[in-house]
Short mmCIF file of N, CA and C in Angstrom, two decimals:
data_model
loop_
_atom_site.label_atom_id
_atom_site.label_comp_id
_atom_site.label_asym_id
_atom_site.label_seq_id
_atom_site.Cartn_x
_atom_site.Cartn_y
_atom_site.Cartn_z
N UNK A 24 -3.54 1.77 7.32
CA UNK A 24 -3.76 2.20 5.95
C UNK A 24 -2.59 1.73 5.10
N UNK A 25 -2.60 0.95 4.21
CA UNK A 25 -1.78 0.84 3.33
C UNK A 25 -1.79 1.22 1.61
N UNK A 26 -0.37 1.50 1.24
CA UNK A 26 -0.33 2.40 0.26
C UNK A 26 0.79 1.98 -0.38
N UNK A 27 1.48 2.54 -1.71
CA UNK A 27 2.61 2.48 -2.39
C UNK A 27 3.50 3.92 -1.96
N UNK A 28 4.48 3.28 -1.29
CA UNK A 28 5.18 4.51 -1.51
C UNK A 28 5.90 4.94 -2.91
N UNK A 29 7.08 6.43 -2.75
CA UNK A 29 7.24 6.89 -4.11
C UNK A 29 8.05 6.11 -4.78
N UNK A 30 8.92 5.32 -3.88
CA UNK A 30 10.29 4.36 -4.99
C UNK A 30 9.79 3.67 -5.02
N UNK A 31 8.33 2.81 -4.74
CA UNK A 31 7.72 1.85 -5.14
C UNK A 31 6.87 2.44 -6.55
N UNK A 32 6.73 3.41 -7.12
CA UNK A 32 5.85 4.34 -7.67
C UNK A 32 7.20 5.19 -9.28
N UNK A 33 8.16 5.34 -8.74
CA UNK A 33 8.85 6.07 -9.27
C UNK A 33 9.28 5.52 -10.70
N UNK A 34 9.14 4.18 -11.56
CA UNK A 34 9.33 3.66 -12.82
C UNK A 34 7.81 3.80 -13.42
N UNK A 35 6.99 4.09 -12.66
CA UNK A 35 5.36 4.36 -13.58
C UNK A 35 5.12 5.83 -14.05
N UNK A 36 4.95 5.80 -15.23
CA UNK A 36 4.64 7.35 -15.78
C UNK A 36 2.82 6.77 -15.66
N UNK A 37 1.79 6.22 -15.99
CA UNK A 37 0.73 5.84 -15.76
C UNK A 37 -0.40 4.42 -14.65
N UNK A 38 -0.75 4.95 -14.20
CA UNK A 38 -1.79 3.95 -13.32
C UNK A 38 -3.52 3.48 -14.06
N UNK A 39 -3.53 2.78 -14.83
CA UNK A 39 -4.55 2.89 -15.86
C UNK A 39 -5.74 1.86 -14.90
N UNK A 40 -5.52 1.00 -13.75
CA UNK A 40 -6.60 0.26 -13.06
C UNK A 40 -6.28 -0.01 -11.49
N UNK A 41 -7.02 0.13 -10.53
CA UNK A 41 -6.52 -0.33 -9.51
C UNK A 41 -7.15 -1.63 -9.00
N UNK A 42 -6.94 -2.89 -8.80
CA UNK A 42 -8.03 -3.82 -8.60
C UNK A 42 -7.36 -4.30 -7.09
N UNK A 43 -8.21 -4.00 -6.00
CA UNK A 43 -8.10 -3.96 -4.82
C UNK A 43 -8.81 -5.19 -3.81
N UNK A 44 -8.63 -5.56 -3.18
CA UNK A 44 -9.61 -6.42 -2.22
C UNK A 44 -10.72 -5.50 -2.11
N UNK A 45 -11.94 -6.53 -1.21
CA UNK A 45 -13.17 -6.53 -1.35
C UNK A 45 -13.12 -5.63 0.09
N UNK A 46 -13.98 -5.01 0.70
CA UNK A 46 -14.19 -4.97 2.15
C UNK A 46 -14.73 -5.95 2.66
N UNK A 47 -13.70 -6.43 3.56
CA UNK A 47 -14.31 -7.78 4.87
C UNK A 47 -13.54 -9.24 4.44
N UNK A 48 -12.73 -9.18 3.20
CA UNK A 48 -12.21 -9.60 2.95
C UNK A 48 -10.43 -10.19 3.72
N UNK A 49 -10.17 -11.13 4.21
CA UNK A 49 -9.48 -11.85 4.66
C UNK A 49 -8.17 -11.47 3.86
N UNK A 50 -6.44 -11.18 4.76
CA UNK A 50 -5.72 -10.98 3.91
C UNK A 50 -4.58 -11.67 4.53
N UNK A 51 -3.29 -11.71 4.07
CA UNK A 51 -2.56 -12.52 5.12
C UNK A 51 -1.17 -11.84 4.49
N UNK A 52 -0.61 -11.18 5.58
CA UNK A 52 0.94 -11.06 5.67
C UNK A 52 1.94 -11.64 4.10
N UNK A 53 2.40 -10.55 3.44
CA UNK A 53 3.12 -10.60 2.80
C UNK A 53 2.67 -11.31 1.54
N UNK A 54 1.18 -11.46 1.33
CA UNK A 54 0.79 -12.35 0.26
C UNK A 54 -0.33 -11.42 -0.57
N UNK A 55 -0.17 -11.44 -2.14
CA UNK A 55 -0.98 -10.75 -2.54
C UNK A 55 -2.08 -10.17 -2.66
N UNK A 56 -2.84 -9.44 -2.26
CA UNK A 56 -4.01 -9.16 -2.01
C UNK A 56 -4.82 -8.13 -2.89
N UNK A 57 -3.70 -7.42 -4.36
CA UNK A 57 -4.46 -6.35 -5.56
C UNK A 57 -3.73 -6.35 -6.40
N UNK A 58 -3.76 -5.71 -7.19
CA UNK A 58 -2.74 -5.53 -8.53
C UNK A 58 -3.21 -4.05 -9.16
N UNK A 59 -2.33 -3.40 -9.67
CA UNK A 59 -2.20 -2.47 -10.39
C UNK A 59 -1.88 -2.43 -12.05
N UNK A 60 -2.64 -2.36 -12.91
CA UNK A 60 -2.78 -2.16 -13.61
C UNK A 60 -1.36 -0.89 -14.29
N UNK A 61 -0.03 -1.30 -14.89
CA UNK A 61 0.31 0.24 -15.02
C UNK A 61 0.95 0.27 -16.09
N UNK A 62 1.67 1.53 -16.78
CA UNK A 62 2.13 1.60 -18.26
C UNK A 62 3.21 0.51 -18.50
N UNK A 63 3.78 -0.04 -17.14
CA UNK A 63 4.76 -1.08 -17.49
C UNK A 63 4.41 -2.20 -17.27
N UNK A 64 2.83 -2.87 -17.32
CA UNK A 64 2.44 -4.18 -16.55
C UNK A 64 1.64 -3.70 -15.51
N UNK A 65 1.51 -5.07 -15.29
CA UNK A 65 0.82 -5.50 -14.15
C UNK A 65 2.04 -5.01 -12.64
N UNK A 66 1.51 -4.92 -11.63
CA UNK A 66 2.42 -4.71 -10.46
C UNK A 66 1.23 -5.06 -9.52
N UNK A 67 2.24 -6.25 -8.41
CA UNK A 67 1.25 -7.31 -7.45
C UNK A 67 1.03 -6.29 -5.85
N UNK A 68 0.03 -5.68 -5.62
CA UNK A 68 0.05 -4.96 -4.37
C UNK A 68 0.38 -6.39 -3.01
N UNK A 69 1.11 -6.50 -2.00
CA UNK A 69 1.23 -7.33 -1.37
C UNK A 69 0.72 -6.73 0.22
N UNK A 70 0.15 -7.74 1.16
CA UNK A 70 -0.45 -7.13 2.11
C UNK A 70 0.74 -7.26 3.26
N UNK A 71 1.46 -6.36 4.09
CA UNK A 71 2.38 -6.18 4.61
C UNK A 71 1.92 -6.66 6.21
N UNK A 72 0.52 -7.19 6.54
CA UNK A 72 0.26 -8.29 7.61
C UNK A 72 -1.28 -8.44 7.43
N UNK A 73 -1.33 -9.48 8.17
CA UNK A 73 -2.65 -10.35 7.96
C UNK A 73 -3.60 -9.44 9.19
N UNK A 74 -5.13 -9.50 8.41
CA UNK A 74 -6.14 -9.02 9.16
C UNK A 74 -7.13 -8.62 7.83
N UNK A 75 -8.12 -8.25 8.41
CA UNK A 75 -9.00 -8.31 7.10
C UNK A 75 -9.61 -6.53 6.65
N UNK A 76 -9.88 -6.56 5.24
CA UNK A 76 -9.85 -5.25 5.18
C UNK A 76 -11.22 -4.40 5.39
N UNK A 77 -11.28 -3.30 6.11
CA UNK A 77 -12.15 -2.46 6.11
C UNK A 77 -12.82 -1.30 5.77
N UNK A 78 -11.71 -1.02 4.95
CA UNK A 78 -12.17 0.09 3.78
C UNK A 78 -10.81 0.10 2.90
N UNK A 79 -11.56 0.52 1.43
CA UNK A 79 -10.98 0.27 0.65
C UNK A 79 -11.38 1.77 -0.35
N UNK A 80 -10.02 2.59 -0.80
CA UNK A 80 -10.04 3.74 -1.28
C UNK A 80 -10.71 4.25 -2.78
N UNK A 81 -12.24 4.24 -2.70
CA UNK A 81 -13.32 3.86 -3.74
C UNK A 81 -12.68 5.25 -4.56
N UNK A 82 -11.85 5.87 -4.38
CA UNK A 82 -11.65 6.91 -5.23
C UNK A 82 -10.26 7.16 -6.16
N UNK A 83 -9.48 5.78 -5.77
CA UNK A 83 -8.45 5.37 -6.80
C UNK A 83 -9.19 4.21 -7.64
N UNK A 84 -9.67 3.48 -7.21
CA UNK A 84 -10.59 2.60 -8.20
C UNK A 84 -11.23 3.17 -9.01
N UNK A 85 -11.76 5.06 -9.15
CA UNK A 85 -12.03 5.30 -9.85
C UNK A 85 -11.60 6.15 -10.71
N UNK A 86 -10.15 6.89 -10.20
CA UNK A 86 -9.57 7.34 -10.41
C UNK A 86 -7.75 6.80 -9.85
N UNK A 87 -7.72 5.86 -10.82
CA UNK A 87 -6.27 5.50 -10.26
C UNK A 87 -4.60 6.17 -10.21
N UNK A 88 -4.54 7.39 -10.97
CA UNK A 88 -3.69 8.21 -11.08
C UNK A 88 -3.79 8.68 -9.75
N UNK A 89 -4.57 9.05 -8.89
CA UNK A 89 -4.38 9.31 -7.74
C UNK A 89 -3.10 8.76 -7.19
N UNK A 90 -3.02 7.47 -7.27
CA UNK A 90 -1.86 6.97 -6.81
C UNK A 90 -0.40 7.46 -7.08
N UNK A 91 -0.08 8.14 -7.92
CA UNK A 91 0.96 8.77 -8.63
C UNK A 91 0.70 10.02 -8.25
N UNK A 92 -0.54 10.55 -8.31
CA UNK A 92 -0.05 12.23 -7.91
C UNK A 92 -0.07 12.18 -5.95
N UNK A 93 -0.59 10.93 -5.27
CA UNK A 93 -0.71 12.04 -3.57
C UNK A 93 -0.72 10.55 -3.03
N UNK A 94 0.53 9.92 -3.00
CA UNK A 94 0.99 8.41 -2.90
C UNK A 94 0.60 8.34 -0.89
N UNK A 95 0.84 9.37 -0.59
CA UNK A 95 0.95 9.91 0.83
C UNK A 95 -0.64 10.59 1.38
N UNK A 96 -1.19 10.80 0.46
CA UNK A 96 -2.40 11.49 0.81
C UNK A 96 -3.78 10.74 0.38
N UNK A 97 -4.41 11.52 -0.94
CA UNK A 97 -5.44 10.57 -1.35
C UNK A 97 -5.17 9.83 -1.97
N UNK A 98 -3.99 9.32 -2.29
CA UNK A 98 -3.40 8.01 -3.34
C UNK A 98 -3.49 7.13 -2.75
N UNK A 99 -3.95 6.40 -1.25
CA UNK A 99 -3.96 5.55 -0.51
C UNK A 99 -4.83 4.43 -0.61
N UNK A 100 -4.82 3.10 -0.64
CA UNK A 100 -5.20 1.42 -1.13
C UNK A 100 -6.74 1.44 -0.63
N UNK A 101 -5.80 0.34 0.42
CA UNK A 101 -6.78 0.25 1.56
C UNK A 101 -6.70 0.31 3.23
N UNK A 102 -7.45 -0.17 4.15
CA UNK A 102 -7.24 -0.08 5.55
C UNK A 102 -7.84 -1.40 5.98
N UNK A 103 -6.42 -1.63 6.41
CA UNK A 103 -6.80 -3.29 7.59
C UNK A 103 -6.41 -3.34 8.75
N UNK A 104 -7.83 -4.10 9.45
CA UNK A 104 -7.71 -3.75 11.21
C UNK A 104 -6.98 -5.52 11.04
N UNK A 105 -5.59 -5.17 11.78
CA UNK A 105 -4.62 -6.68 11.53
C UNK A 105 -4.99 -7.78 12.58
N UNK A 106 -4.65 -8.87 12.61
CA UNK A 106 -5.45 -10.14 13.50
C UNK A 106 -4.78 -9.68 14.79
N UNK A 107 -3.31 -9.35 14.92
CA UNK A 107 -2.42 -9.43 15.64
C UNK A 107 -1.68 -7.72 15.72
N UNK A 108 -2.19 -6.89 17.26
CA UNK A 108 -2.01 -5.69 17.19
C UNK A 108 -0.12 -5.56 17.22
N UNK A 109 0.51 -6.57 17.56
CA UNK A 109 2.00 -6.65 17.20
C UNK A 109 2.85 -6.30 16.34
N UNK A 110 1.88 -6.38 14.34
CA UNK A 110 2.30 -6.36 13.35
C UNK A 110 2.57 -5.39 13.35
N UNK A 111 1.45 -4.12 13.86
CA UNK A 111 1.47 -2.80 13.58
C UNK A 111 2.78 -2.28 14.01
N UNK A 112 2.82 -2.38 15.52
CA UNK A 112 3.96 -2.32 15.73
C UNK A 112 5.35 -2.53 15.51
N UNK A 113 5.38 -3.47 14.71
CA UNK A 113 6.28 -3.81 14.01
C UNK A 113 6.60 -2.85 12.79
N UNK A 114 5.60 -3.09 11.92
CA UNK A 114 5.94 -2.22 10.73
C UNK A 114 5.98 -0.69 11.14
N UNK A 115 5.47 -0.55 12.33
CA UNK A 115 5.80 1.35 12.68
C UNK A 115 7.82 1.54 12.86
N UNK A 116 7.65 0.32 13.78
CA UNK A 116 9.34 0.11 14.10
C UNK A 116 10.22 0.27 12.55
N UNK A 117 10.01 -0.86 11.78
CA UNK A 117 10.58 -0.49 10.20
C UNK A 117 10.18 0.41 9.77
N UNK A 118 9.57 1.41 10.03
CA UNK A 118 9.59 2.26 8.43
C UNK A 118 10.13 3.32 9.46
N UNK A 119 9.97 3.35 10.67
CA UNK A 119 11.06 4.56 11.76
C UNK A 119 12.33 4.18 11.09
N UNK A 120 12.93 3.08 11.17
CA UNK A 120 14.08 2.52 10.98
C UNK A 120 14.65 3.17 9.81
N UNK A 121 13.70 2.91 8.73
CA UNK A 121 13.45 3.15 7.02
C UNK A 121 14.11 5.01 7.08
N UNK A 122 13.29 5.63 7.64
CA UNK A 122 13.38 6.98 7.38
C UNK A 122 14.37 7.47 8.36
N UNK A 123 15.25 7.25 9.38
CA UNK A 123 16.52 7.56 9.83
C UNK A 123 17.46 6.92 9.23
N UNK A 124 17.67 6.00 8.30
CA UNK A 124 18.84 5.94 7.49
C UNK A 124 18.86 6.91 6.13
N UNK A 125 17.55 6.88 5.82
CA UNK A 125 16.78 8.08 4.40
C UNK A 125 17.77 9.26 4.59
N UNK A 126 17.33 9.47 6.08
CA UNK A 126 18.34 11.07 6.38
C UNK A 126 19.54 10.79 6.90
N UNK A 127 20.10 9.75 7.03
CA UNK A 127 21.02 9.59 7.37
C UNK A 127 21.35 9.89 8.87
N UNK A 128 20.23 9.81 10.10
CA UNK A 128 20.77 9.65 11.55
C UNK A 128 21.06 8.84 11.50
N UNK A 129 20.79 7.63 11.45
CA UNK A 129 21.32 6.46 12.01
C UNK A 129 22.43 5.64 10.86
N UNK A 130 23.28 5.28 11.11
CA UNK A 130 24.12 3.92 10.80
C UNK A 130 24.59 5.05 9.49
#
């Protein structure tokens, strides 16, 4: 499932469009795949690994403030099953990484 987190989120007072990939749609690692519509511009959603998408969150498209109020909950993009079950793993590894320096265990 991918999403914006809050410091990705935290300079927008408004989310006025969400324009998302298609379902079944082809995406590839680190390359744009939506855009957000927001009070400061445009902002490029980027796909954090390649695989194609399988659902896509029909209820920020219709309501895109979602994204700003439950960034963690129903504020969420879309969901891609990735080419390569490695990536996942990977990005689970970084954002573990991400949130023990947040609190300061590590380093």
């Amino acid at each position: 499932t991918i999403g914006i987190n809050e410091d990705g989120l935290e300079e927008f007072a408004e989310i006025m469009s969400a324009n998302l990939p298609s379902e079944g749609e082809e995406v590839s690692g680190d390359e744009v795949c939506g855009e957000l519509e927001t009070d400061q511009g445009p902002m490029n959603i980027y796909s954090p690994l390649s695989g194609h998408v399988v659902e896509i969150n029909e209820a920020v498209v219709e309501n895109p403030d979602l994204i700003l109020e439950d960034c963690y909950g129903d504020g969420w993009l879309v969901r891609i099953e990735a080419d390569r079950p490695e990536d996942i793993e990977r990005l689970a590894r970084a954002s573990s990484a991400d949130d023990d320096d947040d609190d300061g265990d590590k380093e």
